[in-house]
XYZ file of C-alpha atoms in Angstrom:
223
model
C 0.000 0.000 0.000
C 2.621 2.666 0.981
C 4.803 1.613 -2.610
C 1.185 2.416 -4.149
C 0.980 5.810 -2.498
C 4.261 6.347 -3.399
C 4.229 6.186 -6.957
C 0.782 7.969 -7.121
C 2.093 10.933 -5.332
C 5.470 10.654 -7.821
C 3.229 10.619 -10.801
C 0.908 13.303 -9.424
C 4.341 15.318 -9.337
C 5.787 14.599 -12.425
C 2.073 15.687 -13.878
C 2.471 19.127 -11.927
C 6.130 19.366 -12.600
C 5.568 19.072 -16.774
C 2.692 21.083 -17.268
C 4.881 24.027 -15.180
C 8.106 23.405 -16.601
C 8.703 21.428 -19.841
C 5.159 22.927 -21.472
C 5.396 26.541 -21.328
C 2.168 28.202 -20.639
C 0.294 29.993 -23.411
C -3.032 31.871 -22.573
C -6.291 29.957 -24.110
C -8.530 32.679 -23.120
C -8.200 35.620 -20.729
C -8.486 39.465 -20.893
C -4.534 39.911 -19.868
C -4.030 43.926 -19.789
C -5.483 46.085 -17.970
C -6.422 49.300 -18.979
C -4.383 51.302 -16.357
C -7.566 53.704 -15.415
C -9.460 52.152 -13.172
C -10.284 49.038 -10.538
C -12.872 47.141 -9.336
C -12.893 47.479 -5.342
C -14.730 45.481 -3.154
C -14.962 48.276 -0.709
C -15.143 51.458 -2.497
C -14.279 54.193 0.367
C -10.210 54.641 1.254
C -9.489 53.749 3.646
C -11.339 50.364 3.045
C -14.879 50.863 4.238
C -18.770 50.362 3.829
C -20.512 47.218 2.246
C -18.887 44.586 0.587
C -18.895 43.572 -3.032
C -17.809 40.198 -4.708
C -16.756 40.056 -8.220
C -16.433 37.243 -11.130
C -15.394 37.414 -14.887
C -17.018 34.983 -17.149
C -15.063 33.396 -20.226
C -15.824 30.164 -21.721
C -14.100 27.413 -23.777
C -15.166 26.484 -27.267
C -13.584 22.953 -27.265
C -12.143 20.686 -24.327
C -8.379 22.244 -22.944
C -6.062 20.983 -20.576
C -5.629 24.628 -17.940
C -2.629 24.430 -15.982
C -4.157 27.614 -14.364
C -5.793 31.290 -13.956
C -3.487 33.736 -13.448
C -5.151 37.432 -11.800
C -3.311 40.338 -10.513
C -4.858 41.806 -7.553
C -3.849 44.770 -4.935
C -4.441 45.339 -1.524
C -5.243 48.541 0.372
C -2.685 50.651 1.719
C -1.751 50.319 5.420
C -3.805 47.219 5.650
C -1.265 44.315 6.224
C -3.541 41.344 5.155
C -7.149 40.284 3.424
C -8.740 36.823 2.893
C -10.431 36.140 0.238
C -11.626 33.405 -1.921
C -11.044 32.861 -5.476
C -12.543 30.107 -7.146
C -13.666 28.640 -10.599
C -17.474 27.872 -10.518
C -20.221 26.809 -13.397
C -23.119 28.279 -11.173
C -22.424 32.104 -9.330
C -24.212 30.469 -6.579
C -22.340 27.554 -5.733
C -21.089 26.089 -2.639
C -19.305 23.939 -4.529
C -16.639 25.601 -6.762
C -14.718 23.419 -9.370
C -11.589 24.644 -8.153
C -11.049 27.000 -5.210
C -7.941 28.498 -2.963
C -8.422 30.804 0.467
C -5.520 33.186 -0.157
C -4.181 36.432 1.569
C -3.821 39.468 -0.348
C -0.947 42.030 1.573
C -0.667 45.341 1.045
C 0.801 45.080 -2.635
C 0.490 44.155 -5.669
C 0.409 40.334 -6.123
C -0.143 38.089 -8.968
C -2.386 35.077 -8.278
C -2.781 31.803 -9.148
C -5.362 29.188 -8.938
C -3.817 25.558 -10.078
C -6.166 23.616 -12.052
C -3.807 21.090 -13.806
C -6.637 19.479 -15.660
C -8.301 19.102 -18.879
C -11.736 21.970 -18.510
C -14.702 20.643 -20.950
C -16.007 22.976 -23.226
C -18.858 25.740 -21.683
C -18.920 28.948 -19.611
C -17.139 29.649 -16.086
C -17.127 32.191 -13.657
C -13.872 33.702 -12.029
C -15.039 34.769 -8.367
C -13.358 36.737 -6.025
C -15.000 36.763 -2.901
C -14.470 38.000 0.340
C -14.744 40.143 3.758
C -12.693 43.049 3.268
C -11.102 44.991 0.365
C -9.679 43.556 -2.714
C -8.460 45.670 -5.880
C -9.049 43.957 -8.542
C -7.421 46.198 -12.064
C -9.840 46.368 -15.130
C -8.571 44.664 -18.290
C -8.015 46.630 -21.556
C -11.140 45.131 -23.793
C -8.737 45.789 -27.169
C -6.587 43.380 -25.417
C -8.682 40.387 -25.290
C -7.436 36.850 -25.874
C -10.164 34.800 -27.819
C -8.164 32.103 -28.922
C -10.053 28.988 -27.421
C -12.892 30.850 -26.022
C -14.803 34.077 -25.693
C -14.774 36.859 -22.695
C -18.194 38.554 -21.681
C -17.099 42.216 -21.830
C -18.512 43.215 -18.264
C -18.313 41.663 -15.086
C -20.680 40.320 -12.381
C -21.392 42.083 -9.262
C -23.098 40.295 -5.982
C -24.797 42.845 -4.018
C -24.547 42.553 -0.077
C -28.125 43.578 0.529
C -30.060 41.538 -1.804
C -27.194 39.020 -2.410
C -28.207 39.128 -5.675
C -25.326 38.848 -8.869
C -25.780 41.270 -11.485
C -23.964 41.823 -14.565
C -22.683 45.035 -15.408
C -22.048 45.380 -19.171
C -19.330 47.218 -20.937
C -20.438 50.859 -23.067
C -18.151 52.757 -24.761
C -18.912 55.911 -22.734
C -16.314 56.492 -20.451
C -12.616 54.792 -19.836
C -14.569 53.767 -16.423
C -16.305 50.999 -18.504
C -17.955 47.723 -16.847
C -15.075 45.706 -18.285
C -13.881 42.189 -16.757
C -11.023 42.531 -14.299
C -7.699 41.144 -15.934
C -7.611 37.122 -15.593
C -5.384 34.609 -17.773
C -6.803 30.952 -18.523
C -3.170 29.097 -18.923
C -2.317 26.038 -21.181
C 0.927 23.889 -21.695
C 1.965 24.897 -25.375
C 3.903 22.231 -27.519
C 7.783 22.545 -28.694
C 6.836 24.584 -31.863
C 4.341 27.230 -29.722
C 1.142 25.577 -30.122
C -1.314 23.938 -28.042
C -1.596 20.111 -28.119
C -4.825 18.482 -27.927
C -5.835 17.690 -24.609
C -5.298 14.134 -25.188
C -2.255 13.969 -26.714
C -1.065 16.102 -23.291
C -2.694 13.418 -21.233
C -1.361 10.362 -23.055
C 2.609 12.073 -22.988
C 2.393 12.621 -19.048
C 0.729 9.243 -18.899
C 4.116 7.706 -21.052
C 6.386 9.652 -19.486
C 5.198 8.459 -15.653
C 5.099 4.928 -16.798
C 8.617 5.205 -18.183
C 10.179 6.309 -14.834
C 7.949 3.583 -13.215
C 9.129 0.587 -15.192
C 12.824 2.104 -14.676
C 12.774 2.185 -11.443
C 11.067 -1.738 -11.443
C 14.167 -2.436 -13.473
C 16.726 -0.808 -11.340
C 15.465 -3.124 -8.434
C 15.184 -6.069 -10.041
């Protein structure tokens, strides 16, 4: 049993370890830049106070990828040392039950996050939410900037009011550089040796080899 465990957390490793390392990540989907005018705050008064407001972009995939992850950059309010939050990747706003989800701590800084995923993501719309208790700067992307590769990005962003705790979504115009654009969010793939992105099987079936290889080595070694 612990030989089993063993080789299960190896290969688990090895998975993690090519997908990071040997694949270099392209983005699938994602709106990258931001637009250097504005943010979306979960507490609008500085210093951080008043109700609180979660966020999440929406993108979806066209066909089935393998994501390695989502890649955000958020900021923190000054002279505020620390904020949880939530981020997590959900079909349904509503969900207690995200797909993937991390409780992380956002200083006073800058700080580019990511949520692992590591996994092959079937084709159909997801929700990037941020929520929270406290404030979390969240920069709005650059809609010229848009990456539409494997997907498509809903120009606007969803809004969960505290006193109804209803979501909302809050569609881009082309009125002001204040615009109801997403906040900037890469969806991350393993690209192949000549830049491109394999199939999600063929990524599957080389880990798959490639963990097998090192298994049947190491057999050999002890035998």
């Amino acid at each position: 049993m612990k030989r089993l465990t063993i080789v299960s957390a190896f290969v688990g490793g090895l998975t993690l370890a090519i997908s990071c390392t040997v694949l270099a990540d392209v983005i699938l989907v994602g709106a990258p830049t931001d637009n250097n005018f504005s943010s979306w705050d979960t507490q609008s008064n500085v210093p951080p106070s008043g109700p609180v407001f979660d966020f999440a972009d929406e993108f979806s995939l066209s066909s089935n990828q393998f994501v390695t992850e989502i890649r955000m950059a958020l900021f923190g309010a000054t002279g505020f040392l620390s904020t949880p939050f939530n981020l997590s990747l959900v079909t349904n706003l509503t969900s207690s039950s995200p797909l993937y989800s991390a409780d992380l701590t956002l200083p006073d800084a800058s700080v580019l996050f990511s949520l692992p995923i590591n996994a092959v993501l079937s084709s159909g719309t997801y929700f990037l939410r941020i929520t929270t208790d406290g404030f979390v700067g969240w920069p709005v992307a650059d809609a010229t900037s848009f990456v539409t590769t494997f997907g498509s990005v809903s120009d606007g962003i969803w809004e969960r009011n505290p006193f109804s705790g209803t979501w909302s979504f809050l569609a881009a115009s082309s009125t002001s550089v204040f615009d109801s654009h997403p906040g900037v969010f890469s969806v991350l793939g393993p690209s192949g040796p000549d830049g491109t992105v394999p199939e999600p099987s063929s990524v599957i079936l080389l880990l798959a080899s490639l963990a097998g290889g090192l298994v049947a080595r190491r057999r050999r070694v002890r035998n």
